[in-house]
Tab-separated table of C-alpha atoms in Angstrom:
chain	number	residue	atom	x	y	z
C	22	GLN	CA	-56.945	28.571	-48.525
C	23	GLU	CA	-54.388	26.787	-50.734
C	24	LEU	CA	-51.561	28.605	-48.946
C	25	TYR	CA	-53.005	27.533	-45.576
C	26	GLU	CA	-53.300	23.919	-46.701
C	27	HIS	CA	-49.744	24.040	-47.964
C	28	ARG	CA	-48.615	25.385	-44.585
C	29	VAL	CA	-50.473	22.605	-42.699
C	30	PHE	CA	-48.976	19.957	-44.963
C	31	PHE	CA	-45.512	21.376	-44.325
C	32	ILE	CA	-45.932	21.418	-40.508
C	33	VAL	CA	-47.381	17.900	-40.375
C	34	SER	CA	-44.666	16.602	-42.665
C	35	ILE	CA	-42.004	18.089	-40.381
C	36	ARG	CA	-43.512	16.185	-37.448
C	37	TYR	CA	-43.513	12.965	-39.458
C	38	MET	CA	-39.910	13.421	-40.575
C	39	MET	CA	-38.489	14.549	-37.218
C	40	ALA	CA	-40.439	13.286	-34.197
C	41	PHE	CA	-40.874	9.592	-35.007
C	42	PRO	CA	-37.477	9.013	-36.755
C	43	ALA	CA	-35.727	10.834	-33.889
C	44	ALA	CA	-37.531	8.582	-31.413
C	45	LEU	CA	-36.440	5.496	-33.365
C	46	LEU	CA	-32.801	6.617	-33.401
C	47	SER	CA	-32.868	7.532	-29.709
C	48	ALA	CA	-34.486	4.235	-28.729
C	49	GLY	CA	-31.939	2.323	-30.790
C	50	ALA	CA	-29.052	4.180	-29.159
C	51	LEU	CA	-30.445	3.513	-25.682
C	52	ILE	CA	-30.910	-0.203	-26.412
C	53	TYR	CA	-27.348	-0.400	-27.749
C	54	HIS	CA	-25.979	1.285	-24.636
C	55	GLY	CA	-28.127	-0.997	-22.485
C	56	PHE	CA	-26.319	-4.015	-23.927
C	57	LYS	CA	-23.001	-2.251	-23.274
C	58	VAL	CA	-23.689	-1.841	-19.558
C	59	ARG	CA	-25.239	-5.252	-18.942
C	60	ALA	CA	-21.876	-6.596	-17.711
C	61	LEU	CA	-21.867	-3.925	-15.001
C	62	ASP	CA	-25.306	-4.660	-13.617
C	63	ILE	CA	-28.230	-6.356	-15.345
C	64	ILE	CA	-30.711	-3.932	-13.740
C	65	TRP	CA	-29.023	-0.987	-15.497
C	66	MET	CA	-29.673	-2.628	-18.838
C	67	LYS	CA	-33.364	-2.856	-17.881
C	68	TYR	CA	-33.382	0.847	-17.020
C	69	TYR	CA	-32.043	1.730	-20.479
C	70	PHE	CA	-34.575	-0.568	-22.153
C	71	TYR	CA	-37.363	1.032	-20.109
C	72	LEU	CA	-36.238	4.513	-21.177
C	73	SER	CA	-35.945	3.446	-24.825
C	74	GLY	CA	-39.515	2.110	-24.776
C	75	VAL	CA	-40.840	5.331	-23.256
C	76	VAL	CA	-38.978	7.438	-25.841
C	77	LEU	CA	-40.317	5.284	-28.665
C	78	VAL	CA	-43.923	5.521	-27.461
C	79	TYR	CA	-43.705	9.285	-27.017
C	80	GLY	CA	-42.189	9.644	-30.478
C	81	MET	CA	-45.059	7.655	-31.978
C	82	LEU	CA	-47.616	9.768	-30.149
C	83	ASP	CA	-46.042	13.052	-31.145
C	84	GLY	CA	-44.969	12.025	-34.627
C	85	LEU	CA	-47.930	10.014	-35.916
C	86	PHE	CA	-51.052	11.398	-34.261
C	87	VAL	CA	-51.982	14.835	-35.624
C	88	ARG	CA	-55.184	16.591	-36.638
C	89	LYS	CA	-57.050	14.780	-39.370
C	90	GLN	CA	-55.959	15.892	-42.829
C	91	ALA	CA	-56.770	14.894	-46.396
C	92	PHE	CA	-53.456	13.074	-46.983
C	93	PHE	CA	-51.810	9.880	-45.680
C	94	PRO	CA	-51.095	9.033	-42.904
C	95	ALA	CA	-52.929	11.986	-41.334
C	96	ASN	CA	-56.184	10.620	-42.794
C	97	THR	CA	-55.610	7.233	-41.099
C	98	PHE	CA	-53.880	7.995	-37.758
C	99	TYR	CA	-55.171	11.156	-36.140
C	100	ASN	CA	-56.213	12.520	-32.747
C	101	GLN	CA	-59.912	11.649	-33.004
C	102	TRP	CA	-59.079	8.091	-34.102
C	103	PHE	CA	-56.929	7.725	-30.955
C	104	ILE	CA	-59.836	8.773	-28.746
C	105	GLU	CA	-62.217	6.421	-30.549
C	106	VAL	CA	-59.866	3.428	-30.175
C	107	LEU	CA	-58.486	3.941	-26.648
C	108	GLY	CA	-61.128	6.184	-25.166
C	109	ILE	CA	-58.733	8.884	-23.925
C	110	PRO	CA	-57.297	11.964	-25.630
C	111	VAL	CA	-53.828	11.602	-27.065
C	112	GLN	CA	-52.762	14.664	-25.037
C	113	LEU	CA	-53.638	12.895	-21.782
C	114	PHE	CA	-51.723	9.825	-22.879
C	115	LYS	CA	-48.733	12.063	-23.648
C	116	ILE	CA	-48.844	13.352	-20.078
C	117	ILE	CA	-48.823	9.788	-18.747
C	118	VAL	CA	-45.884	8.883	-20.996
C	119	GLY	CA	-44.142	12.110	-19.935
C	120	LEU	CA	-44.359	11.035	-16.293
C	121	ALA	CA	-42.938	7.634	-17.252
C	122	PHE	CA	-40.169	9.434	-19.135
C	123	TYR	CA	-39.324	11.466	-16.004
C	124	HIS	CA	-39.232	8.284	-13.911
C	125	SER	CA	-37.031	6.386	-16.382
C	126	ILE	CA	-34.599	9.308	-16.652
C	127	ARG	CA	-34.227	9.296	-12.868
C	128	LEU	CA	-33.449	5.571	-12.899
C	129	VAL	CA	-30.809	5.948	-15.619
C	130	ILE	CA	-29.181	8.915	-13.855
C	131	LYS	CA	-29.219	6.958	-10.599
C	132	SER	CA	-27.250	4.172	-12.277
C	133	PHE	CA	-24.389	6.608	-12.878
C	134	SER	CA	-23.733	6.783	-9.136
C	135	TRP	CA	-21.749	3.554	-9.499
C	136	GLU	CA	-18.885	5.504	-11.067
C	137	LYS	CA	-18.576	7.816	-8.069
C	138	ASN	CA	-18.699	4.873	-5.687
C	139	ASN	CA	-16.192	3.009	-7.836
C	140	LYS	CA	-13.741	5.922	-7.719
C	141	TRP	CA	-14.021	6.138	-3.932
C	142	GLU	CA	-13.427	2.394	-3.699
C	143	GLN	CA	-10.350	2.760	-5.917
C	144	LEU	CA	-8.920	5.445	-3.640
C	145	ARG	CA	-9.640	3.342	-0.567
C	146	LEU	CA	-7.951	0.266	-2.036
C	147	GLU	CA	-4.956	2.285	-3.209
C	148	GLU	CA	-4.498	3.730	0.267
C	149	GLN	CA	-4.856	0.267	1.784
C	150	ASP	CA	-2.358	-1.250	-0.674
C	151	MET	CA	0.171	1.507	0.028
C	152	ARG	CA	-0.169	0.929	3.777
C	153	VAL	CA	0.197	-2.845	3.429
C	154	LYS	CA	3.188	-2.442	1.119
C	155	GLY	CA	4.845	-0.054	3.567
C	156	GLU	CA	4.251	-2.399	6.489
C	157	LEU	CA	5.611	-5.360	4.519
C	158	ASN	CA	8.730	-3.502	3.424
C	159	LEU	CA	9.335	-2.285	6.966
C	160	LYS	CA	8.956	-5.794	8.360
C	161	LEU	CA	11.304	-7.254	5.761
C	162	HIS	CA	13.879	-4.550	6.358
C	163	ASP	CA	13.735	-4.450	10.158
C	164	GLU	CA	13.495	-8.158	10.829
C	165	MET	CA	14.807	-10.273	7.970
C	166	ILE	CA	17.381	-8.077	6.228
C	167	GLN	CA	18.846	-6.764	9.479
C	168	SER	CA	19.051	-10.273	10.925
C	169	LEU	CA	20.757	-11.580	7.781
C	170	PHE	CA	23.117	-8.610	7.745
C	171	ILE	CA	24.151	-9.165	11.391
C	172	SER	CA	24.611	-12.874	10.699
C	173	GLY	CA	26.840	-11.959	7.756
C	174	LEU	CA	28.967	-9.693	9.944
C	175	ASN	CA	29.385	-12.484	12.491
C	176	LEU	CA	30.455	-14.899	9.777
C	177	GLU	CA	32.930	-12.372	8.371
C	178	SER	CA	34.390	-11.953	11.858
C	179	MET	CA	34.751	-15.721	12.164
C	180	LEU	CA	36.345	-15.832	8.709
C	181	VAL	CA	39.115	-13.433	9.761
C	182	ASN	CA	40.036	-15.554	12.764
C	183	CYS	CA	39.602	-18.938	11.068
C	184	PRO	CA	42.920	-20.741	10.422
C	185	ASP	CA	41.492	-23.763	8.613
C	186	LYS	CA	41.331	-23.445	4.810
C	187	GLU	CA	38.335	-25.716	4.394
C	188	SER	CA	36.402	-23.853	7.084
C	189	LYS	CA	37.270	-20.556	5.405
C	190	GLU	CA	35.798	-21.799	2.130
C	191	THR	CA	32.643	-22.898	3.926
C	192	LEU	CA	32.308	-19.541	5.668
C	193	THR	CA	32.986	-17.660	2.424
C	194	SER	CA	30.246	-19.653	0.683
C	195	ALA	CA	27.803	-18.979	3.535
C	196	ILE	CA	28.573	-15.253	3.402
C	197	GLU	CA	27.942	-15.183	-0.358
C	198	ILE	CA	24.624	-16.962	0.143
C	199	LEU	CA	23.585	-14.471	2.824
C	200	ASN	CA	24.559	-11.491	0.667
C	201	GLY	CA	22.620	-13.002	-2.221
C	202	SER	CA	19.570	-13.475	-0.008
C	203	ILE	CA	19.793	-9.863	1.186
C	204	GLN	CA	19.971	-8.611	-2.381
C	205	THR	CA	17.058	-10.840	-3.399
C	206	LEU	CA	14.916	-9.430	-0.597
C	207	ARG	CA	15.830	-5.875	-1.562
C	208	ASP	CA	14.923	-6.565	-5.181
C	209	TYR	CA	11.673	-8.105	-4.000
C	210	MET	CA	10.844	-5.024	-1.954
C	211	GLN	CA	11.502	-2.743	-4.912
C	212	THR	CA	9.949	-4.653	-7.783
C	213	THR	CA	7.994	-7.760	-6.814
C	214	THR	CA	5.836	-6.473	-3.973
C	215	ILE	CA	2.297	-6.577	-5.307
C	216	LYS	CA	1.149	-3.237	-6.651
C	217	THR	CA	-2.362	-2.066	-7.413
C	218	ILE	CA	-3.160	-2.231	-11.104
C	219	SER	CA	-4.888	0.894	-12.344
C	220	ILE	CA	-8.253	0.118	-13.898
C	221	ASP	CA	-7.939	2.924	-16.412
C	222	ASP	CA	-4.432	1.807	-17.407
C	223	LEU	CA	-5.065	-1.942	-17.474
C	224	HIS	CA	-4.223	-2.356	-21.150
C	225	GLN	CA	-0.964	-0.426	-20.813
C	226	GLU	CA	0.005	-2.328	-17.653
C	227	ILE	CA	-0.406	-5.671	-19.407
C	228	GLN	CA	1.363	-4.473	-22.545
C	229	THR	CA	4.326	-3.239	-20.497
C	230	MET	CA	4.485	-6.542	-18.619
C	231	ILE	CA	4.438	-8.485	-21.910
C	232	ASN	CA	7.196	-6.339	-23.384
C	233	THR	CA	9.339	-6.841	-20.277
C	234	THR	CA	8.750	-10.604	-20.113
C	235	PHE	CA	9.580	-11.258	-23.770
C	236	LYS	CA	12.228	-8.541	-24.214
C	237	SER	CA	15.164	-10.950	-24.538
C	238	THR	CA	13.299	-13.633	-26.524
C	239	SER	CA	12.292	-14.089	-30.145
C	240	ILE	CA	8.760	-15.155	-29.225
C	241	LYS	CA	6.023	-13.272	-31.076
C	242	VAL	CA	3.173	-12.122	-28.831
C	243	ASN	CA	-0.313	-11.223	-30.083
C	244	TYR	CA	-2.285	-9.481	-27.347
C	245	HIS	CA	-5.904	-8.389	-27.700
C	246	ASP	CA	-8.352	-7.210	-25.087
C	247	PHE	CA	-11.983	-6.447	-25.793
C	248	LEU	CA	-12.844	-4.676	-22.569
C	249	ASP	CA	-14.915	-1.598	-23.275
C	250	GLN	CA	-14.521	1.422	-21.040
C	251	GLN	CA	-17.599	0.563	-18.972
C	252	GLY	CA	-16.409	-3.006	-18.527
C	253	ILE	CA	-12.998	-1.908	-17.303
C	254	HIS	CA	-14.509	0.372	-14.668
C	255	ALA	CA	-16.868	-2.368	-13.542
C	256	LEU	CA	-14.107	-4.783	-12.611
C	257	ASP	CA	-13.053	-4.969	-8.987
C	258	LYS	CA	-9.431	-3.942	-8.477
C	259	ARG	CA	-8.654	-7.138	-6.605
C	260	ILE	CA	-9.803	-9.109	-9.626
C	261	LEU	CA	-7.578	-6.980	-11.870
C	262	ASN	CA	-4.573	-7.497	-9.615
C	263	ASP	CA	-4.953	-11.275	-9.528
C	264	LEU	CA	-5.665	-11.329	-13.256
C	265	PHE	CA	-2.460	-9.396	-13.920
C	266	TYR	CA	-0.306	-11.789	-11.886
C	267	ILE	CA	-2.036	-14.878	-13.290
C	268	LEU	CA	-1.217	-13.693	-16.802
C	269	ARG	CA	2.365	-12.861	-15.834
C	270	GLU	CA	2.891	-16.330	-14.334
C	271	LEU	CA	1.479	-17.986	-17.465
C	272	LEU	CA	3.742	-15.975	-19.762
C	273	VAL	CA	6.825	-16.627	-17.606
C	274	ASN	CA	6.060	-20.353	-17.870
C	275	VAL	CA	5.895	-20.010	-21.652
C	276	VAL	CA	9.304	-18.342	-21.740
C	277	LYS	CA	10.902	-20.898	-19.400
C	278	HIS	CA	9.345	-24.170	-20.509
C	279	ALA	CA	7.280	-24.025	-23.716
C	280	SER	CA	9.991	-23.519	-26.364
C	281	ALA	CA	7.346	-21.612	-28.302
C	282	THR	CA	7.755	-19.167	-31.173
C	283	GLU	CA	4.327	-17.536	-30.852
C	284	VAL	CA	1.903	-16.725	-28.035
C	285	LYS	CA	-1.635	-15.375	-28.281
C	286	VAL	CA	-3.319	-13.602	-25.360
C	287	VAL	CA	-7.020	-12.726	-25.496
C	288	LEU	CA	-8.937	-10.998	-22.715
C	289	TYR	CA	-12.622	-10.081	-22.816
C	290	GLN	CA	-15.608	-9.617	-20.576
C	291	GLU	CA	-18.872	-11.479	-21.009
C	292	ILE	CA	-22.144	-10.809	-19.208
C	293	GLN	CA	-21.216	-12.579	-15.983
C	294	CYS	CA	-17.568	-13.535	-16.335
C	295	LEU	CA	-14.114	-12.431	-17.368
C	296	LYS	CA	-12.313	-14.739	-19.802
C	297	LEU	CA	-8.555	-14.982	-20.311
C	298	ILE	CA	-7.106	-17.203	-23.036
C	299	VAL	CA	-3.370	-17.847	-23.434
C	300	MET	CA	-2.256	-20.081	-26.315
C	301	ASP	CA	1.248	-21.030	-27.448
C	302	ASN	CA	2.695	-23.261	-30.177
C	303	GLY	CA	5.393	-24.815	-28.009
C	304	ILE	CA	6.267	-28.356	-27.024
C	305	GLY	CA	3.162	-28.708	-24.901
C	306	LEU	CA	2.486	-29.154	-21.208
C	307	ASN	CA	1.534	-32.187	-19.215
C	308	ALA	CA	-2.091	-31.525	-18.332
C	309	LYS	CA	-1.471	-33.035	-14.855
C	310	PRO	CA	0.761	-30.492	-13.107
C	311	HIS	CA	1.706	-32.880	-10.259
C	312	GLU	CA	3.372	-35.147	-12.841
C	313	ASN	CA	5.509	-32.336	-14.207
C	314	THR	CA	7.639	-30.685	-11.548
C	315	THR	CA	9.052	-28.064	-13.931
C	316	HIS	CA	5.716	-26.260	-13.918
C	317	TYR	CA	5.369	-25.558	-10.229
C	318	GLY	CA	4.110	-22.052	-11.120
C	319	LEU	CA	0.786	-23.604	-12.156
C	320	GLU	CA	-0.017	-24.244	-8.508
C	321	ASN	CA	0.290	-20.524	-7.818
C	322	ILE	CA	-1.971	-19.768	-10.799
C	323	LYS	CA	-4.487	-22.360	-9.674
C	324	SER	CA	-4.505	-20.880	-6.174
C	325	ARG	CA	-5.224	-17.368	-7.479
C	326	VAL	CA	-7.975	-18.624	-9.789
C	327	GLU	CA	-9.633	-20.561	-6.971
C	328	LYS	CA	-9.452	-17.504	-4.720
C	329	LEU	CA	-11.562	-15.689	-7.333
C	330	ASN	CA	-13.990	-18.668	-7.526
C	331	GLY	CA	-12.838	-19.137	-11.115
C	332	THR	CA	-12.007	-22.136	-13.258
C	333	MET	CA	-8.971	-23.002	-15.370
C	334	LYS	CA	-8.922	-25.439	-18.272
C	335	ILE	CA	-5.722	-26.694	-19.903
C	336	TYR	CA	-5.796	-28.060	-23.419
C	337	VAL	CA	-2.718	-29.617	-25.015
C	338	LYS	CA	-2.832	-29.754	-28.814
C	339	ARG	CA	-1.306	-32.749	-30.566
C	340	ASN	CA	-0.527	-33.574	-34.180
C	341	MET	CA	-1.279	-36.834	-35.995
C	342	LEU	CA	1.716	-38.487	-34.348
C	343	LYS	CA	0.265	-37.504	-30.952
C	344	ARG	CA	3.146	-35.200	-30.242
C	345	HIS	CA	2.626	-31.963	-28.340
C	346	ARG	CA	2.074	-28.924	-30.542
C	347	GLY	CA	1.229	-26.253	-27.993
C	348	THR	CA	-0.839	-25.496	-24.917
C	349	SER	CA	-3.980	-23.462	-24.393
C	350	PHE	CA	-5.122	-22.044	-21.042
C	351	THR	CA	-8.700	-20.817	-20.616
C	352	ILE	CA	-9.476	-19.049	-17.346
C	353	LEU	CA	-12.993	-17.943	-16.393
C	354	ILE	CA	-13.463	-15.527	-13.507
C	355	PRO	CA	-17.088	-14.946	-12.436
C	356	LEU	CA	-18.345	-11.404	-11.937
C	357	GLU	CA	-21.086	-10.560	-9.488
C	358	VAL	CA	-24.253	-9.445	-11.288
C	359	GLU	CA	-27.215	-8.538	-9.161
């Protein structure tokens, strides 16, 4: 009898030490992951919370309610007590919770279909971007570059037969301008034509762009992004593209106009928006772009931000003498959350 009681105590203790603590850990992990995916879709977070609650309830049922024994807590929470309080056997309640568990698992698994759809959308956009880029390059080459090239040949022919020195200088200058325009268009076709930013390689794309922009300067750049893997995949590629070029335009403005020694770039995703902060310690910027013609690039940035239904705030820091001590840009881009 003592051996049997020892065996019962051991089995019950194992249930106490494994079932309920495991349920607590699992529920905690599911809640944590629910907060991680809330930026993707708020309903997915609810699915994870639903599953965590089901797991926790089942763990309590299986880990706390056992046959009545002569030790705590088996002498306080036991199967017969459950029937007396709720009026149904704990086994029946476990079946009900098991069905809820099956349903919640299906909902969570269903939420993973977004990744497959996202990948297909990526492939579609990449194919579309490649087609648009090819059409643009073909149009530039066939229409503009060829027209400029023929015009250059005509001018060179006129230059050979031109006796007047002043006219020759004018023609020579025009030819140089045409050749420069042709080269500019070719460079544009090769490097500046908008490319599709890879979602998976977003951090590396931005880091490479920063290194290229500040390669020949002594400006120190601190770049941090706090986009988790789920957040990165959730972002629409068009948003990423515009974000990339907005950031590039801001950093080019810093190099050209700010006279700064340090720049800080911070990028992170909140529940319903993407936030980009760019701060420098330069001479400052006139907060009214139309009064400062040297910063025409801000109009392009503003246009891209508005296209994304976003907002841009410019803050110019000043010291006690009210002199400029740097500029801070804060850009908020809303994300669709159903």
